Amino acid sequence: MQKIYAGSRLRRLRADRGLTQLALARTLELSPSYLNQLENDQRPLTVPVLLRLNSTFDLDPTFFATDTDARLVADLHDVLAETSDDGEVSMSEVQELVSRMPDIGRTLVGLHRRLHATTDRLERLTAGVDGRGTDLPVDGSPMPYEEVRDFFYDRRNHIPELDLAAEKLFAREGLTIGALDLQLARVIEANYGVTVDIEDDGDGRLGPKGRLGPKEQLGLKQLGPKRIYSQGRLTLARRLTAGQRAYQIATQLAFLSQATMIDALVDADSSLSAPARELARVGLAHYFAGALLLPYETFLDAAESVRYDIELLSLTFEVGFETVCHRLSTLQRRGAKGIPFFFVRTDRAGNISKRQSATAFHFSRVGGSCPLWVVHDAFAASGRILTQVATMPDDRSYLWIARTTESGGLGFRSPRKHFAIGLGCDIAYASRVVYADGLPLDSGAAAVPIGPGCKVCERTSCAQRAFPQLGRQVHVDENVDTDLPYPYT
């Protein structure tokens, strides 16, 4: 069992409860000197002490888990590696800083986010783009989409209030799994007087005075909105599947039935800018929609029973592969947790358009993603599920699965959207997942060494490296030529 040194958390717990070291020692029936050693990381927490702490203070079981700070350690390591001028930053030193002063670590990460946003602002000004008349920030703040991404990231992609609200609505309205689009259409009309209509995607595609526009003349049919709500009428595109229609109705139900809760969740985060607040409201409405179509306990029980077989869950709940993967990354209810998955969506160019993490896996903010990651291989095996056992530079191992999805397009010449969906979990949970069957989970040699992104990756011997690691000196020797694109001293 891994030893747990959690002096900083123990000190924070004592400060939050307003206890002196002597008072806490008496409460836990420990000697003051022993408690002092625990708080200064001179002794590890033992199982009996952990159990006593959890029962005395009703703590979350993960309060003292080492993974709790792993995300902050990874973020802070990126920050220090990018800004260091005198060589590699020691990961052990970063871990020590986060362990003892987590608030300072979070402050540094926040300052670095603003530094990146300010740099982007300067680049736009240099290029003659000042953001006026657009949604681009002009005050050095992060982009709204980045703010919302961090909003969910900092909450580990789990919003318990909306999960509970969705379950209550599901039970109150007597909903059942299957044909939820028809059931939700009745619910939204009965409770809010909203009628649901289906319209052809061709509606409104004509140009001025009924003439075809230039793109339509070329046969490039334009897709209209999937959902439009106006004056008590919800219009959905005919191209949507039954599950997609249910999702759009559920999203509208979120705005109608959960407006107060959504506003409270957004108001509780004072760091969000005005544009980001609106995006956060949409993100929370989408979260509620997923929670309504895939009710927490029902979905978790089903996922466990089929060992997280995504395609079986997709058939059972009549939703798409991506929707199931996204929902799996949210199952972190206290006392009823699923596997802590991380979810990612990327395009052919490697751009990550969605990323959500319920655990410690680190998505780098700089340097792109690792070319050895199985998610990038999915496009060469369209529609097939690929698996990978991968190891990060910190020696943590993960099980990854990846598969492509596509959407959009009406007719032969209409454009379609292609993405690769990745879902991963710590190797400790792999035996509970059907995709791990037959994989060499215990063989370290069989694991693929991947990294968080070339600019912050510590793997000095990687022949696939696209950029040198920040903070390290590249070794140049005109008399030696190697396979490594950036050899180090």
mmCIF file of N, CA and C in Angstrom, residues 186-247:
data_model
loop_
_atom_site.group_PDB
_atom_site.id
_atom_site.type_symbol
_atom_site.label_atom_id
_atom_site.label_comp_id
_atom_site.label_asym_id
_atom_site.label_seq_id
_atom_site.Cartn_x
_atom_site.Cartn_y
_atom_site.Cartn_z
ATOM 1 N N ARG A 186 -44.144 15.378 -24.515
ATOM 2 C CA ARG A 186 -45.377 15.507 -23.730
ATOM 3 C C ARG A 186 -45.118 16.289 -22.441
ATOM 4 N N VAL A 187 -43.963 16.028 -21.799
ATOM 5 C CA VAL A 187 -43.637 16.706 -20.545
ATOM 6 C C VAL A 187 -43.503 18.206 -20.746
ATOM 7 N N ILE A 188 -42.780 18.623 -21.774
ATOM 8 C CA ILE A 188 -42.536 20.049 -21.968
ATOM 9 C C ILE A 188 -43.807 20.779 -22.391
ATOM 10 N N GLU A 189 -44.712 20.081 -23.057
ATOM 11 C CA GLU A 189 -45.982 20.712 -23.420
ATOM 12 C C GLU A 189 -46.911 20.792 -22.226
ATOM 13 N N ALA A 190 -46.973 19.703 -21.422
ATOM 14 C CA ALA A 190 -47.880 19.679 -20.281
ATOM 15 C C ALA A 190 -47.460 20.659 -19.193
ATOM 16 N N ASN A 191 -46.159 20.831 -18.985
ATOM 17 C CA ASN A 191 -45.680 21.653 -17.879
ATOM 18 C C ASN A 191 -45.364 23.091 -18.274
ATOM 19 N N TYR A 192 -45.025 23.319 -19.537
ATOM 20 C CA TYR A 192 -44.589 24.651 -19.934
ATOM 21 C C TYR A 192 -45.297 25.167 -21.176
ATOM 22 N N GLY A 193 -46.261 24.424 -21.691
ATOM 23 C CA GLY A 193 -47.031 24.870 -22.842
ATOM 24 C C GLY A 193 -46.211 24.992 -24.109
ATOM 25 N N VAL A 194 -45.118 24.250 -24.202
ATOM 26 C CA VAL A 194 -44.239 24.315 -25.371
ATOM 27 C C VAL A 194 -44.566 23.154 -26.311
ATOM 28 N N THR A 195 -44.876 23.485 -27.551
ATOM 29 C CA THR A 195 -45.129 22.448 -28.548
ATOM 30 C C THR A 195 -43.834 22.143 -29.304
ATOM 31 N N VAL A 196 -43.659 20.876 -29.634
ATOM 32 C CA VAL A 196 -42.458 20.427 -30.343
ATOM 33 C C VAL A 196 -42.826 20.108 -31.779
ATOM 34 N N ASP A 197 -42.143 20.755 -32.715
ATOM 35 C CA ASP A 197 -42.373 20.521 -34.140
ATOM 36 C C ASP A 197 -41.096 20.015 -34.790
ATOM 37 N N ILE A 198 -41.270 19.250 -35.852
ATOM 38 C CA ILE A 198 -40.143 18.756 -36.645
ATOM 39 C C ILE A 198 -40.217 19.407 -38.022
ATOM 40 N N GLU A 199 -39.098 19.970 -38.461
ATOM 41 C CA GLU A 199 -39.077 20.604 -39.781
ATOM 42 C C GLU A 199 -37.946 20.034 -40.610
ATOM 43 N N ASP A 200 -38.152 20.027 -41.928
ATOM 44 C CA ASP A 200 -37.125 19.534 -42.841
ATOM 45 C C ASP A 200 -35.893 20.418 -42.768
ATOM 46 N N ASP A 201 -34.735 19.819 -42.979
ATOM 47 C CA ASP A 201 -33.493 20.585 -42.986
ATOM 48 C C ASP A 201 -33.427 21.528 -44.182
ATOM 49 N N GLY A 202 -34.236 21.291 -45.183
ATOM 50 C CA GLY A 202 -34.225 22.147 -46.368
ATOM 51 C C GLY A 202 -34.917 23.468 -46.145
ATOM 52 N N ASP A 203 -35.746 23.574 -45.063
ATOM 53 C CA ASP A 203 -36.477 24.811 -44.823
ATOM 54 C C ASP A 203 -35.518 25.970 -44.616
ATOM 55 N N GLY A 204 -35.730 27.040 -45.315
ATOM 56 C CA GLY A 204 -34.935 28.254 -45.142
ATOM 57 C C GLY A 204 -33.619 28.246 -45.878
ATOM 58 N N ARG A 205 -33.368 27.272 -46.737
ATOM 59 C CA ARG A 205 -32.068 27.238 -47.396
ATOM 60 C C ARG A 205 -32.021 28.126 -48.636
ATOM 61 N N LEU A 206 -33.189 28.613 -49.111
ATOM 62 C CA LEU A 206 -33.206 29.457 -50.303
ATOM 63 C C LEU A 206 -32.636 30.830 -50.000
ATOM 64 N N GLY A 207 -32.039 31.417 -50.990
ATOM 65 C CA GLY A 207 -31.455 32.745 -50.849
ATOM 66 C C GLY A 207 -32.524 33.817 -51.011
ATOM 67 N N PRO A 208 -32.133 35.087 -51.184
ATOM 68 C CA PRO A 208 -33.087 36.189 -51.346
ATOM 69 C C PRO A 208 -34.031 35.952 -52.524
ATOM 70 N N LYS A 209 -35.277 36.304 -52.326
ATOM 71 C CA LYS A 209 -36.325 36.208 -53.352
ATOM 72 C C LYS A 209 -36.478 34.786 -53.893
ATOM 73 N N GLY A 210 -36.177 33.810 -53.004
ATOM 74 C CA GLY A 210 -36.415 32.426 -53.401
ATOM 75 C C GLY A 210 -35.357 31.832 -54.292
ATOM 76 N N ARG A 211 -34.282 32.592 -54.606
ATOM 77 C CA ARG A 211 -33.245 32.052 -55.482
ATOM 78 C C ARG A 211 -32.251 31.232 -54.670
ATOM 79 N N LEU A 212 -31.704 30.224 -55.306
ATOM 80 C CA LEU A 212 -30.678 29.425 -54.652
ATOM 81 C C LEU A 212 -29.412 30.243 -54.472
ATOM 82 N N GLY A 213 -28.795 30.115 -53.316
ATOM 83 C CA GLY A 213 -27.531 30.771 -53.069
ATOM 84 C C GLY A 213 -26.417 30.063 -53.822
ATOM 85 N N PRO A 214 -25.214 30.658 -53.879
ATOM 86 C CA PRO A 214 -24.108 30.074 -54.646
ATOM 87 C C PRO A 214 -23.710 28.697 -54.152
ATOM 88 N N LYS A 215 -23.747 28.482 -52.831
ATOM 89 C CA LYS A 215 -23.376 27.162 -52.322
ATOM 90 C C LYS A 215 -24.432 26.122 -52.685
ATOM 91 N N GLU A 216 -25.723 26.537 -52.647
ATOM 92 C CA GLU A 216 -26.779 25.595 -52.994
ATOM 93 C C GLU A 216 -26.720 25.250 -54.484
ATOM 94 N N GLN A 217 -26.313 26.234 -55.326
ATOM 95 C CA GLN A 217 -26.182 25.953 -56.750
ATOM 96 C C GLN A 217 -25.115 24.892 -57.010
ATOM 97 N N LEU A 218 -24.117 24.831 -56.134
ATOM 98 C CA LEU A 218 -23.070 23.827 -56.260
ATOM 99 C C LEU A 218 -23.466 22.501 -55.621
ATOM 100 N N GLY A 219 -24.639 22.459 -55.034
ATOM 101 C CA GLY A 219 -25.102 21.226 -54.403
ATOM 102 C C GLY A 219 -24.637 21.069 -52.972
ATOM 103 N N LEU A 220 -24.050 22.129 -52.368
ATOM 104 C CA LEU A 220 -23.583 22.062 -50.986
ATOM 105 C C LEU A 220 -24.704 22.516 -50.063
ATOM 106 N N LYS A 221 -25.498 21.584 -49.639
ATOM 107 C CA LYS A 221 -26.657 21.899 -48.819
ATOM 108 C C LYS A 221 -26.228 22.322 -47.415
ATOM 109 N N GLN A 222 -26.755 23.462 -46.963
ATOM 110 C CA GLN A 222 -26.386 23.977 -45.657
ATOM 111 C C GLN A 222 -27.304 23.426 -44.580
ATOM 112 N N LEU A 223 -26.709 22.989 -43.481
ATOM 113 C CA LEU A 223 -27.487 22.471 -42.368
ATOM 114 C C LEU A 223 -27.980 23.619 -41.501
ATOM 115 N N GLY A 224 -29.258 23.604 -41.191
ATOM 116 C CA GLY A 224 -29.817 24.620 -40.316
ATOM 117 C C GLY A 224 -29.612 24.251 -38.860
ATOM 118 N N PRO A 225 -30.114 25.076 -37.928
ATOM 119 C CA PRO A 225 -29.972 24.792 -36.500
ATOM 120 C C PRO A 225 -30.651 23.475 -36.124
ATOM 121 N N LYS A 226 -30.106 22.814 -35.133
ATOM 122 C CA LYS A 226 -30.729 21.579 -34.640
ATOM 123 C C LYS A 226 -31.934 21.893 -33.766
ATOM 124 N N ARG A 227 -31.888 23.021 -33.090
ATOM 125 C CA ARG A 227 -32.968 23.386 -32.170
ATOM 126 C C ARG A 227 -33.188 24.879 -32.207
ATOM 127 N N ILE A 228 -34.453 25.286 -32.315
ATOM 128 C CA ILE A 228 -34.827 26.698 -32.225
ATOM 129 C C ILE A 228 -36.019 26.806 -31.282
ATOM 130 N N TYR A 229 -35.911 27.675 -30.269
ATOM 131 C CA TYR A 229 -37.018 27.895 -29.337
ATOM 132 C C TYR A 229 -37.480 29.335 -29.454
ATOM 133 N N SER A 230 -38.766 29.517 -29.696
ATOM 134 C CA SER A 230 -39.313 30.863 -29.815
ATOM 135 C C SER A 230 -40.806 30.849 -29.545
ATOM 136 N N GLN A 231 -41.232 31.673 -28.594
ATOM 137 C CA GLN A 231 -42.650 31.908 -28.317
ATOM 138 C C GLN A 231 -43.428 30.613 -28.130
ATOM 139 N N GLY A 232 -42.919 29.778 -27.252
ATOM 140 C CA GLY A 232 -43.649 28.563 -26.910
ATOM 141 C C GLY A 232 -43.601 27.477 -27.961
ATOM 142 N N ARG A 233 -42.671 27.582 -28.899
ATOM 143 C CA ARG A 233 -42.547 26.571 -29.945
ATOM 144 C C ARG A 233 -41.091 26.124 -30.037
ATOM 145 N N LEU A 234 -40.888 24.827 -29.945
ATOM 146 C CA LEU A 234 -39.559 24.246 -30.059
ATOM 147 C C LEU A 234 -39.483 23.491 -31.378
ATOM 148 N N THR A 235 -38.634 23.971 -32.261
ATOM 149 C CA THR A 235 -38.510 23.381 -33.594
ATOM 150 C C THR A 235 -37.212 22.587 -33.675
ATOM 151 N N LEU A 236 -37.322 21.327 -34.066
ATOM 152 C CA LEU A 236 -36.166 20.439 -34.175
ATOM 153 C C LEU A 236 -35.970 20.033 -35.631
ATOM 154 N N ALA A 237 -34.712 19.847 -36.012
ATOM 155 C CA ALA A 237 -34.389 19.451 -37.382
ATOM 156 C C ALA A 237 -34.758 17.983 -37.605
ATOM 157 N N ARG A 238 -35.299 17.695 -38.772
ATOM 158 C CA ARG A 238 -35.716 16.333 -39.078
ATOM 159 C C ARG A 238 -34.529 15.369 -39.146
ATOM 160 N N ARG A 239 -33.340 15.885 -39.415
ATOM 161 C CA ARG A 239 -32.178 15.001 -39.567
ATOM 162 C C ARG A 239 -31.752 14.346 -38.253
ATOM 163 N N LEU A 240 -32.232 14.861 -37.138
ATOM 164 C CA LEU A 240 -31.836 14.325 -35.845
ATOM 165 C C LEU A 240 -32.422 12.945 -35.614
ATOM 166 N N THR A 241 -31.657 12.095 -34.953
ATOM 167 C CA THR A 241 -32.179 10.792 -34.539
ATOM 168 C C THR A 241 -33.111 10.980 -33.344
ATOM 169 N N ALA A 242 -33.799 9.913 -32.956
ATOM 170 C CA ALA A 242 -34.705 9.991 -31.808
ATOM 171 C C ALA A 242 -33.945 10.393 -30.544
ATOM 172 N N GLY A 243 -32.755 9.822 -30.360
ATOM 173 C CA GLY A 243 -31.963 10.173 -29.190
ATOM 174 C C GLY A 243 -31.506 11.613 -29.212
ATOM 175 N N GLN A 244 -31.146 12.114 -30.378
ATOM 176 C CA GLN A 244 -30.731 13.514 -30.496
ATOM 177 C C GLN A 244 -31.897 14.454 -30.265
ATOM 178 N N ARG A 245 -33.089 14.077 -30.723
ATOM 179 C CA ARG A 245 -34.279 14.910 -30.451
ATOM 180 C C ARG A 245 -34.550 14.955 -28.946
ATOM 181 N N ALA A 246 -34.429 13.800 -28.290
ATOM 182 C CA ALA A 246 -34.644 13.755 -26.842
ATOM 183 C C ALA A 246 -33.639 14.668 -26.130
ATOM 184 N N TYR A 247 -32.400 14.656 -26.596
ATOM 185 C CA TYR A 247 -31.361 15.484 -25.979
ATOM 186 C C TYR A 247 -31.682 16.969 -26.147
#
